[in-house]
Short mmCIF file of C-alpha atoms and ligand atoms in Angstrom, two decimals:
data_model
loop_
_atom_site.label_atom_id
_atom_site.label_comp_id
_atom_site.label_asym_id
_atom_site.label_seq_id
_atom_site.Cartn_x
_atom_site.Cartn_y
_atom_site.Cartn_z
CA MET A 1 69.54 144.20 -19.35
CA LYS A 2 72.87 142.39 -19.11
CA LYS A 3 74.17 140.85 -22.33
CA GLU A 4 73.80 137.20 -23.25
CA PHE A 5 76.98 135.23 -22.65
CA LYS A 6 78.05 132.95 -25.48
CA ILE A 7 80.84 130.40 -25.65
CA GLY A 8 80.96 127.98 -28.61
CA PRO A 9 77.42 126.71 -29.21
CA LEU A 10 76.17 127.65 -25.70
CA THR A 11 74.34 130.81 -24.72
CA ALA A 12 73.37 131.86 -21.19
CA ALA A 13 70.96 134.74 -20.63
CA GLU A 14 71.33 137.09 -17.67
CA GLY A 15 70.98 135.16 -14.41
CA GLU A 16 71.14 131.81 -16.19
CA LYS A 17 73.34 128.74 -15.91
CA VAL A 18 73.69 126.56 -19.02
CA SER A 19 75.59 123.29 -19.39
CA GLY A 20 76.53 121.44 -22.55
CA TYR A 21 79.42 120.53 -24.79
CA LEU A 22 82.14 122.59 -26.42
CA PRO A 23 83.30 121.03 -29.71
CA ILE A 24 87.07 120.77 -30.19
CA VAL A 25 88.08 122.44 -33.46
CA ASN A 26 88.51 119.97 -36.34
CA ALA A 27 88.01 116.95 -34.05
CA GLU A 28 85.23 114.51 -33.26
CA VAL A 29 85.48 115.35 -29.57
CA GLU A 30 83.46 117.66 -27.34
CA VAL A 31 84.09 118.55 -23.72
CA PRO A 32 81.58 119.26 -20.93
CA ILE A 33 81.35 122.88 -19.87
CA THR A 34 79.03 125.15 -17.88
CA LEU A 35 78.38 128.85 -18.44
CA ILE A 36 77.17 131.02 -15.58
CA ASN A 37 75.89 134.43 -16.63
CA GLY A 38 75.69 136.41 -13.41
CA ARG A 39 72.85 138.65 -12.45
CA ASN A 40 75.18 141.68 -12.35
CA GLU A 41 77.90 143.18 -14.56
CA GLY A 42 81.48 142.17 -13.87
CA LYS A 43 84.53 140.28 -15.10
CA THR A 44 84.73 136.86 -16.75
CA ILE A 45 86.76 133.96 -15.38
CA LEU A 46 87.63 130.49 -16.65
CA ILE A 47 87.88 127.60 -14.18
CA CYS A 48 89.33 124.45 -15.77
CA GLY A 49 89.34 120.87 -14.49
CA GLY A 50 90.91 117.84 -16.12
CA LEU A 51 93.49 119.38 -18.42
CA HIS A 52 95.32 116.35 -17.02
CA ASN A 53 92.71 113.64 -16.81
CA ALA A 54 94.12 111.54 -13.93
CA GLU A 55 94.13 114.61 -11.68
CA TYR A 56 90.80 113.83 -10.13
CA VAL A 57 90.64 116.39 -7.31
CA GLY A 58 90.58 119.23 -9.84
CA ILE A 59 87.98 117.50 -12.01
CA GLN A 60 85.59 116.78 -9.15
CA SER A 61 86.11 120.32 -7.82
CA ALA A 62 85.26 121.79 -11.23
CA ILE A 63 82.14 119.62 -11.45
CA GLU A 64 80.95 120.66 -7.98
CA LEU A 65 81.77 124.35 -8.51
CA ALA A 66 79.78 124.35 -11.75
CA ASP A 67 76.82 122.87 -9.89
CA GLU A 68 77.09 125.06 -6.77
CA LEU A 69 77.81 128.54 -8.10
CA ASP A 70 74.58 130.50 -8.25
CA PRO A 71 74.13 133.10 -11.02
CA GLU A 72 72.08 135.21 -8.60
CA ASN A 73 75.25 135.75 -6.53
CA VAL A 74 77.60 136.28 -9.50
CA SER A 75 78.73 139.54 -11.10
CA GLY A 76 80.14 138.93 -14.56
CA ASN A 77 80.48 135.46 -16.07
CA ILE A 78 82.03 132.13 -15.12
CA ILE A 79 83.06 129.41 -17.56
CA VAL A 80 83.71 126.02 -15.98
CA ILE A 81 85.39 123.33 -18.06
CA ARG A 82 84.38 120.24 -16.12
CA LEU A 83 86.83 117.92 -17.89
CA LEU A 84 89.16 119.10 -20.65
CA ASN A 85 91.04 115.93 -21.60
CA ARG A 86 87.91 113.87 -21.97
CA THR A 87 89.30 111.09 -24.18
CA GLY A 88 92.23 110.61 -21.80
CA PHE A 89 89.74 110.29 -18.93
CA GLU A 90 87.60 107.80 -20.79
CA HIS A 91 90.63 105.63 -21.61
CA ARG A 92 92.16 106.19 -18.15
CA THR A 93 95.50 107.34 -19.53
CA MET A 94 97.95 108.91 -17.12
CA SER A 95 96.89 112.41 -18.16
CA LEU A 96 98.15 112.27 -21.74
CA VAL A 97 95.75 112.76 -24.63
CA TYR A 98 94.67 109.29 -25.70
CA GLU A 99 94.86 109.85 -29.45
CA ASP A 100 98.35 111.38 -29.68
CA GLY A 101 100.10 110.70 -26.35
CA LYS A 102 100.76 114.43 -25.87
CA ASN A 103 100.64 116.47 -22.66
CA ILE A 104 98.25 119.39 -23.31
CA ASN A 105 100.35 121.57 -21.02
CA ARG A 106 103.35 121.29 -23.36
CA VAL A 107 101.69 122.28 -26.64
CA PHE A 108 100.55 125.91 -26.21
CA PRO A 109 100.11 127.76 -28.50
CA GLY A 110 98.00 125.10 -30.17
CA SER A 111 97.15 124.40 -33.80
CA ALA A 112 93.90 123.75 -35.66
CA THR A 113 95.70 121.34 -37.98
CA GLY A 114 97.79 119.43 -35.44
CA THR A 115 96.76 116.37 -33.47
CA LEU A 116 94.06 116.36 -30.79
CA ALA A 117 96.15 117.92 -28.01
CA ASP A 118 97.08 120.81 -30.34
CA GLN A 119 93.44 121.18 -31.36
CA ILE A 120 92.31 121.27 -27.71
CA ALA A 121 94.81 124.05 -27.01
CA TYR A 122 93.71 125.89 -30.16
CA THR A 123 90.06 125.63 -29.08
CA LEU A 124 90.86 127.29 -25.76
CA GLU A 125 92.77 130.06 -27.54
CA LYS A 126 90.04 130.67 -30.13
CA ASP A 127 86.78 130.00 -28.30
CA ILE A 128 87.55 130.91 -24.67
CA TYR A 129 90.64 133.08 -24.07
CA PRO A 130 89.32 136.10 -26.04
CA PHE A 131 86.37 136.29 -23.64
CA ILE A 132 88.03 135.89 -20.21
CA ASP A 133 89.72 138.26 -17.76
CA PHE A 134 91.11 135.60 -15.35
CA PHE A 135 91.92 131.88 -15.35
CA ILE A 136 92.21 129.28 -12.58
CA ASP A 137 93.54 125.87 -13.69
CA LEU A 138 92.86 123.03 -11.23
CA HIS A 139 95.53 120.31 -11.16
CA CYS A 140 96.97 117.57 -8.91
CA GLY A 141 99.94 115.29 -9.03
CA ASP A 142 99.48 112.84 -11.88
CA GLY A 143 98.48 109.21 -11.28
CA TYR A 144 102.12 108.22 -10.83
CA GLU A 145 103.09 111.24 -8.71
CA GLY A 146 103.10 112.24 -5.07
CA LEU A 147 102.74 115.95 -4.32
CA VAL A 148 102.57 118.51 -1.54
CA PRO A 149 99.80 121.06 -2.24
CA TYR A 150 101.10 124.30 -3.79
CA VAL A 151 100.18 127.01 -6.27
CA TYR A 152 101.81 128.44 -9.41
CA CYS A 153 101.51 132.06 -10.48
CA LEU A 154 103.08 133.92 -13.41
CA GLY A 155 106.44 135.72 -13.45
CA ASN A 156 107.03 136.35 -17.15
CA ALA A 157 104.18 138.60 -18.32
CA SER A 158 103.06 142.22 -18.03
CA ASP A 159 103.28 143.88 -14.60
CA TYR A 160 99.50 143.76 -14.29
CA VAL A 161 99.38 140.02 -15.05
CA VAL A 162 102.30 139.21 -12.73
CA GLU A 163 100.91 141.25 -9.83
CA THR A 164 97.30 140.11 -10.20
CA SER A 165 98.21 136.46 -10.59
CA ARG A 166 100.36 136.73 -7.43
CA LYS A 167 97.44 138.24 -5.51
CA MET A 168 95.17 135.42 -6.71
CA ALA A 169 97.79 132.81 -5.72
CA ASP A 170 98.31 134.35 -2.28
CA ILE A 171 94.66 133.63 -1.49
CA VAL A 172 95.13 129.89 -2.06
CA GLN A 173 95.41 128.12 1.27
CA VAL A 174 98.56 126.08 0.64
CA ASP A 175 102.03 126.29 2.15
CA TYR A 176 104.09 126.85 -1.01
CA LEU A 177 104.07 129.03 -4.11
CA VAL A 178 106.09 128.77 -7.33
CA VAL A 179 106.47 131.65 -9.78
CA SER A 180 106.58 130.19 -13.30
CA MET A 181 108.76 131.99 -15.85
CA LEU A 182 107.23 130.19 -18.85
CA ASP A 183 105.01 132.09 -21.26
CA THR A 184 104.23 129.22 -23.64
CA GLU A 185 103.70 125.45 -23.33
CA GLY A 186 101.16 125.54 -20.47
CA ALA A 187 97.53 126.66 -20.76
CA TYR A 188 97.85 129.16 -17.91
CA ASN A 189 101.31 130.33 -19.00
CA TYR A 190 100.12 131.09 -22.49
CA ALA A 191 96.99 132.81 -21.17
CA GLY A 192 99.34 135.04 -19.16
CA SER A 193 101.20 136.02 -22.33
CA LEU A 194 97.82 137.17 -23.73
CA GLY A 195 97.26 139.47 -20.75
CA ILE A 196 95.11 137.14 -18.65
CA PRO A 197 96.15 136.80 -14.97
CA SER A 198 96.21 133.05 -14.34
CA ILE A 199 97.16 130.57 -11.65
CA LEU A 200 97.47 126.81 -11.36
CA ILE A 201 96.54 125.03 -8.12
CA GLU A 202 98.15 121.66 -7.32
CA ARG A 203 96.31 119.62 -4.69
CA GLY A 204 96.00 115.84 -4.42
CA CYS A 205 97.83 113.09 -6.33
CA LYS A 206 98.19 109.37 -7.11
CA ALA A 207 94.95 109.21 -9.15
CA VAL A 208 92.80 109.35 -6.04
CA TRP A 209 90.48 112.04 -4.73
CA ASP A 210 88.51 112.64 -1.58
CA GLN A 211 85.87 115.11 -0.54
CA ALA A 212 88.13 116.95 1.92
CA LEU A 213 90.58 117.91 -0.84
CA VAL A 214 87.73 118.91 -3.15
CA GLU A 215 86.32 121.14 -0.40
CA GLU A 216 89.74 122.85 -0.07
CA ASP A 217 89.91 123.45 -3.84
CA LYS A 218 86.38 124.86 -3.89
CA LYS A 219 87.07 127.11 -0.92
CA ASP A 220 90.17 128.53 -2.64
CA VAL A 221 88.35 129.13 -5.91
CA LYS A 222 85.38 130.79 -4.22
CA ASN A 223 87.70 133.04 -2.22
CA ILE A 224 89.48 134.12 -5.41
CA LEU A 225 86.12 134.78 -7.07
CA ARG A 226 85.14 136.94 -4.07
CA TYR A 227 88.47 138.78 -4.20
CA LEU A 228 87.90 139.52 -7.91
CA GLY A 229 84.36 140.73 -7.25
CA ILE A 230 82.82 137.93 -9.33
CA LEU A 231 81.19 136.15 -6.38
CA GLY A 232 79.37 138.03 -3.63
CA GLY A 233 80.61 137.93 -0.04
CA GLU A 234 83.87 138.41 1.83
CA VAL A 235 87.05 136.39 1.33
CA GLN A 236 87.11 133.79 4.10
CA ARG A 237 90.70 132.87 4.67
CA THR A 238 92.90 132.18 7.68
CA GLY A 239 96.60 131.46 8.13
CA SER A 240 99.71 132.70 6.40
CA ILE A 241 100.12 133.29 2.68
CA PRO A 242 101.99 130.62 0.67
CA LYS A 243 105.77 130.74 0.94
CA GLU A 244 107.62 131.23 -2.36
CA VAL A 245 110.15 128.53 -3.18
CA ASN A 246 112.78 129.66 -5.65
CA PRO A 247 114.58 128.39 -7.63
CA VAL A 248 112.76 125.18 -8.49
CA ILE A 249 114.66 122.29 -10.07
CA TYR A 250 112.79 119.98 -12.44
CA GLU A 251 114.70 116.70 -12.90
CA ASN A 252 113.74 114.27 -15.65
CA ALA A 253 114.82 110.64 -15.54
CA PRO A 254 117.97 109.95 -17.59
CA VAL A 255 117.11 106.27 -17.99
CA THR A 256 114.12 103.89 -17.79
CA GLY A 257 114.00 101.54 -14.82
CA CYS A 258 112.82 101.07 -11.22
CA TRP A 259 112.70 104.26 -9.15
CA TYR A 260 113.42 104.46 -5.42
CA PRO A 261 112.90 108.00 -4.03
CA SER A 262 114.46 108.80 -0.65
CA PHE A 263 111.92 111.35 0.53
CA GLN A 264 108.21 112.07 0.62
CA PRO A 265 106.58 115.14 -0.93
CA GLY A 266 107.00 118.04 1.51
CA ASP A 267 110.20 116.55 3.01
CA THR A 268 113.31 118.73 3.09
CA PHE A 269 116.92 117.69 2.47
CA LYS A 270 120.40 119.10 2.08
CA GLU A 271 122.50 119.78 -1.00
CA GLY A 272 124.36 116.59 -1.94
CA ASP A 273 121.86 114.22 -0.33
CA VAL A 274 120.77 111.24 -2.39
CA ILE A 275 117.16 112.03 -3.27
CA GLY A 276 116.49 108.90 -5.30
CA VAL A 277 118.02 106.00 -7.19
CA ILE A 278 117.10 104.24 -10.44
CA LYS A 279 117.95 100.54 -10.64
CA ASP A 280 117.57 97.91 -13.34
CA TYR A 281 115.50 94.75 -12.85
CA PHE A 282 118.53 92.98 -11.31
CA GLY A 283 119.06 95.64 -8.65
CA ASN A 284 122.04 97.30 -10.33
CA VAL A 285 122.15 101.06 -9.82
CA LEU A 286 121.70 102.85 -13.14
CA PHE A 287 121.53 106.40 -11.77
CA THR A 288 121.81 108.19 -8.43
CA CYS A 289 120.07 111.53 -8.10
CA TYR A 290 121.90 113.99 -5.83
CA ALA A 291 120.30 117.19 -4.56
CA LYS A 292 121.74 120.26 -6.30
CA GLN A 293 120.56 122.56 -3.52
CA ASN A 294 118.97 122.40 -0.09
CA GLY A 295 115.46 121.53 -1.12
CA ILE A 296 111.88 120.60 -0.46
CA VAL A 297 110.13 117.96 -2.56
CA LEU A 298 107.19 119.57 -4.39
CA TYR A 299 106.33 116.50 -6.41
CA GLU A 300 107.98 113.26 -7.42
CA VAL A 301 107.28 110.04 -9.24
CA ILE A 302 105.96 107.45 -6.79
CA SER A 303 105.41 104.61 -9.24
CA LEU A 304 108.09 101.94 -9.31
CA CYS A 305 108.29 102.52 -13.05
CA ILE A 306 110.24 105.53 -14.18
CA ILE A 307 110.62 106.48 -17.84
CA LYS A 308 113.60 108.03 -19.64
CA ASP A 309 113.11 111.78 -20.29
CA GLY A 310 109.88 111.81 -18.25
CA PRO A 311 109.42 113.52 -14.87
CA MET A 312 111.37 112.20 -11.87
CA ILE A 313 111.42 114.78 -9.08
CA THR A 314 110.77 118.51 -8.69
CA TYR A 315 112.11 120.39 -5.70
CA GLY A 316 112.32 123.96 -4.58
CA ALA A 317 115.17 125.68 -2.79
CA TRP A 318 114.82 125.39 0.93
CA ASP A 319 116.77 127.46 3.38
CA GLN A 320 116.26 127.00 7.10
CA GLU A 321 117.22 130.65 7.73
CA ILE A 322 114.64 131.91 5.24
CA ASP A 323 112.17 129.52 6.81
CA ARG A 324 112.72 130.91 10.30
CA HIS A 325 112.53 134.48 8.99
CA ALA A 326 109.25 133.70 7.24
CA GLU A 327 107.85 132.27 10.47
CA ARG A 328 108.68 135.50 12.32
CA SER A 329 107.14 137.75 9.68
CA LYS A 330 104.10 135.58 9.08
CA ASP A 331 101.74 137.64 7.01
CA VAL A 332 98.05 137.10 7.56
CA ILE A 333 95.84 138.50 4.83
CA MET A 334 92.14 139.16 4.77
ZN1 ZN B 1 98.42 118.63 -14.08
#
């Protein structure tokens, strides 16, 4: 008989799926989760939606995955967090925790005695991370961001974590891949530092979602589960693996004002090009953002409002020669 699977107050017997709430440590908040205890022995994976609450594609994908995955076809265990930043969702914040205005993906490692964002991070570390072997975090561009779909894997962890997270990321059917060198701050980064291969998928943006994007997220997650032996069946994937963009430049806004980006997500440009301008309410230019390298826009603020020290634009290095080479050596996996 396979063991019961317990997370927080929930227990799933062999072959059972159980849904309920996980209490956040020292807080009056609980978040909706589902446990799937597979019929067979195997590894345990965490799938998380709504760490950022305006990133609706990931939330709806997590909800549908929790409902669709069948314990009879699972080896090991699956934890689905349907919506992590629940209070942000219920107050429709732009992905910050409602009570403290913090970004959960900047506070890892968390704290039991901090504010709610710290306590949410601490709850993951205490109640979930000790029990998982892998982690997929489902994100989008935020409500004020445009984004081209891409995937993050880990570059600053043990060889096993780096290699396994890259293999998981290569299965994701997107054009671009970014290797993150962080080992704190983000939920998946910190999980990597604990020995858990983790990836973060970015798909969708602008606080909208549609079924086609959700289907793509679900397909990617199911393929990774098959690759890891957690879900039965063969990986069903076509096309080339994601292309790594490196280095990636993250530009924050130096001043608050009105933001006028020059390009769309996925557009490419040359070093020295003007990639956006911030003006005041009278049309005076406050700041001109010049490209520091040939680049491709991964995500950028698309709201007219831009806020000092907040995100502005993120772009990866883009080299036409590398691009042509990659086309020639297109690598089709599985
Ligand atoms: Zn996010």
